[in-house]
Amino acid sequence: MNAAEYRAAAERLLAKDRFSYGAITADDFRKAEILAQLAVSASISEAAEARTPQPSDA
């Protein structure tokens, strides 16, 4: 997954219909926090890859 996908998963977890599912539980929050950490890590990796010069095929 890339950073945007991790972020979207965390947002979906916390933004689901609270009238149907009730309040955010500690477990939901923990899962969203882990997904947010993975999003940050993926974003850093993606930025590093973008800055790394690609070898030429010559």
mmCIF file with all atom_site columns, C-alpha atoms in Angstrom:
data_model
loop_
_atom_site.group_PDB
_atom_site.id
_atom_site.type_symbol
_atom_site.label_atom_id
_atom_site.label_alt_id
_atom_site.label_comp_id
_atom_site.label_asym_id
_atom_site.label_entity_id
_atom_site.label_seq_id
_atom_site.pdbx_PDB_ins_code
_atom_site.Cartn_x
_atom_site.Cartn_y
_atom_site.Cartn_z
_atom_site.occupancy
_atom_site.B_iso_or_equiv
_atom_site.pdbx_formal_charge
_atom_site.auth_seq_id
_atom_site.auth_comp_id
_atom_site.auth_asym_id
_atom_site.auth_atom_id
_atom_site.pdbx_PDB_model_num
ATOM 1  C CA . MET A 1 1  ? 0.000   0.000  0.000   1.00 0.00 ? 1  MET A CA 1
ATOM 2  C CA . ASN A 1 2  ? 1.109   3.544  -0.543  1.00 0.00 ? 2  ASN A CA 1
ATOM 3  C CA . ALA A 1 3  ? 0.800   6.510  1.831   1.00 0.00 ? 3  ALA A CA 1
ATOM 4  C CA . ALA A 1 4  ? -2.533  7.671  0.400   1.00 0.00 ? 4  ALA A CA 1
ATOM 5  C CA . GLU A 1 5  ? -4.067  4.214  0.797   1.00 0.00 ? 5  GLU A CA 1
ATOM 6  C CA . TYR A 1 6  ? -2.959  3.930  4.439   1.00 0.00 ? 6  TYR A CA 1
ATOM 7  C CA . ARG A 1 7  ? -4.353  7.393  5.173   1.00 0.00 ? 7  ARG A CA 1
ATOM 8  C CA . ALA A 1 8  ? -7.659  6.581  3.485   1.00 0.00 ? 8  ALA A CA 1
ATOM 9  C CA . ALA A 1 9  ? -7.947  3.356  5.490   1.00 0.00 ? 9  ALA A CA 1
ATOM 10 C CA . ALA A 1 10 ? -7.399  5.233  8.756   1.00 0.00 ? 10 ALA A CA 1
ATOM 11 C CA . GLU A 1 11 ? -9.957  7.869  7.781   1.00 0.00 ? 11 GLU A CA 1
ATOM 12 C CA . ARG A 1 12 ? -12.538 5.216  6.848   1.00 0.00 ? 12 ARG A CA 1
ATOM 13 C CA . LEU A 1 13 ? -12.008 3.478  10.175  1.00 0.00 ? 13 LEU A CA 1
ATOM 14 C CA . LEU A 1 14 ? -12.646 6.634  12.192  1.00 0.00 ? 14 LEU A CA 1
ATOM 15 C CA . ALA A 1 15 ? -15.323 8.168  9.954   1.00 0.00 ? 15 ALA A CA 1
ATOM 16 C CA . LYS A 1 16 ? -17.680 5.219  9.700   1.00 0.00 ? 16 LYS A CA 1
ATOM 17 C CA . ASP A 1 17 ? -21.310 5.821  10.579  1.00 0.00 ? 17 ASP A CA 1
ATOM 18 C CA . ARG A 1 18 ? -21.217 6.381  14.347  1.00 0.00 ? 18 ARG A CA 1
ATOM 19 C CA . PHE A 1 19 ? -25.015 6.220  14.635  1.00 0.00 ? 19 PHE A CA 1
ATOM 20 C CA . SER A 1 20 ? -24.864 2.570  13.545  1.00 0.00 ? 20 SER A CA 1
ATOM 21 C CA . TYR A 1 21 ? -21.543 1.558  15.097  1.00 0.00 ? 21 TYR A CA 1
ATOM 22 C CA . GLY A 1 22 ? -21.435 3.660  18.285  1.00 0.00 ? 22 GLY A CA 1
ATOM 23 C CA . ALA A 1 23 ? -18.535 5.671  19.634  1.00 0.00 ? 23 ALA A CA 1
ATOM 24 C CA . ILE A 1 24 ? -14.939 5.244  18.513  1.00 0.00 ? 24 ILE A CA 1
ATOM 25 C CA . THR A 1 25 ? -13.462 2.447  20.590  1.00 0.00 ? 25 THR A CA 1
ATOM 26 C CA . ALA A 1 26 ? -9.918  2.263  21.914  1.00 0.00 ? 26 ALA A CA 1
ATOM 27 C CA . ASP A 1 27 ? -9.298  -0.569 19.455  1.00 0.00 ? 27 ASP A CA 1
ATOM 28 C CA . ASP A 1 28 ? -10.505 1.555  16.503  1.00 0.00 ? 28 ASP A CA 1
ATOM 29 C CA . PHE A 1 29 ? -8.249  4.385  17.619  1.00 0.00 ? 29 PHE A CA 1
ATOM 30 C CA . ARG A 1 30 ? -5.256  2.042  17.989  1.00 0.00 ? 30 ARG A CA 1
ATOM 31 C CA . LYS A 1 31 ? -5.805  0.620  14.503  1.00 0.00 ? 31 LYS A CA 1
ATOM 32 C CA . ALA A 1 32 ? -6.117  4.111  13.012  1.00 0.00 ? 32 ALA A CA 1
ATOM 33 C CA . GLU A 1 33 ? -2.946  5.200  14.810  1.00 0.00 ? 33 GLU A CA 1
ATOM 34 C CA . ILE A 1 34 ? -1.034  2.242  13.362  1.00 0.00 ? 34 ILE A CA 1
ATOM 35 C CA . LEU A 1 35 ? -2.358  3.024  9.877   1.00 0.00 ? 35 LEU A CA 1
ATOM 36 C CA . ALA A 1 36 ? -1.313  6.669  10.312  1.00 0.00 ? 36 ALA A CA 1
ATOM 37 C CA . GLN A 1 37 ? 2.201   5.586  11.312  1.00 0.00 ? 37 GLN A CA 1
ATOM 38 C CA . LEU A 1 38 ? 2.378   3.327  8.262   1.00 0.00 ? 38 LEU A CA 1
ATOM 39 C CA . ALA A 1 39 ? 1.212   6.245  6.081   1.00 0.00 ? 39 ALA A CA 1
ATOM 40 C CA . VAL A 1 40 ? 4.027   8.448  7.414   1.00 0.00 ? 40 VAL A CA 1
ATOM 41 C CA . SER A 1 41 ? 6.584   5.697  6.853   1.00 0.00 ? 41 SER A CA 1
ATOM 42 C CA . ALA A 1 42 ? 5.325   5.057  3.312   1.00 0.00 ? 42 ALA A CA 1
ATOM 43 C CA . SER A 1 43 ? 5.374   8.779  2.565   1.00 0.00 ? 43 SER A CA 1
ATOM 44 C CA . ILE A 1 44 ? 9.001   9.055  3.693   1.00 0.00 ? 44 ILE A CA 1
ATOM 45 C CA . SER A 1 45 ? 9.936   6.054  1.547   1.00 0.00 ? 45 SER A CA 1
ATOM 46 C CA . GLU A 1 46 ? 8.115   7.472  -1.470  1.00 0.00 ? 46 GLU A CA 1
ATOM 47 C CA . ALA A 1 47 ? 9.875   10.824 -1.058  1.00 0.00 ? 47 ALA A CA 1
ATOM 48 C CA . ALA A 1 48 ? 13.276  9.118  -0.760  1.00 0.00 ? 48 ALA A CA 1
ATOM 49 C CA . GLU A 1 49 ? 12.604  7.098  -3.912  1.00 0.00 ? 49 GLU A CA 1
ATOM 50 C CA . ALA A 1 50 ? 11.625  10.250 -5.774  1.00 0.00 ? 50 ALA A CA 1
ATOM 51 C CA . ARG A 1 51 ? 14.917  11.949 -4.770  1.00 0.00 ? 51 ARG A CA 1
ATOM 52 C CA . THR A 1 52 ? 17.133  8.954  -5.616  1.00 0.00 ? 52 THR A CA 1
ATOM 53 C CA . PRO A 1 53 ? 18.646  9.285  -9.084  1.00 0.00 ? 53 PRO A CA 1
ATOM 54 C CA . GLN A 1 54 ? 17.775  6.391  -11.350 1.00 0.00 ? 54 GLN A CA 1
ATOM 55 C CA . PRO A 1 55 ? 20.683  4.606  -13.095 1.00 0.00 ? 55 PRO A CA 1
ATOM 56 C CA . SER A 1 56 ? 20.804  5.095  -16.829 1.00 0.00 ? 56 SER A CA 1
ATOM 57 C CA . ASP A 1 57 ? 20.203  2.163  -19.121 1.00 0.00 ? 57 ASP A CA 1
ATOM 58 C CA . ALA A 1 58 ? 23.187  3.041  -21.297 1.00 0.00 ? 58 ALA A CA 1
#
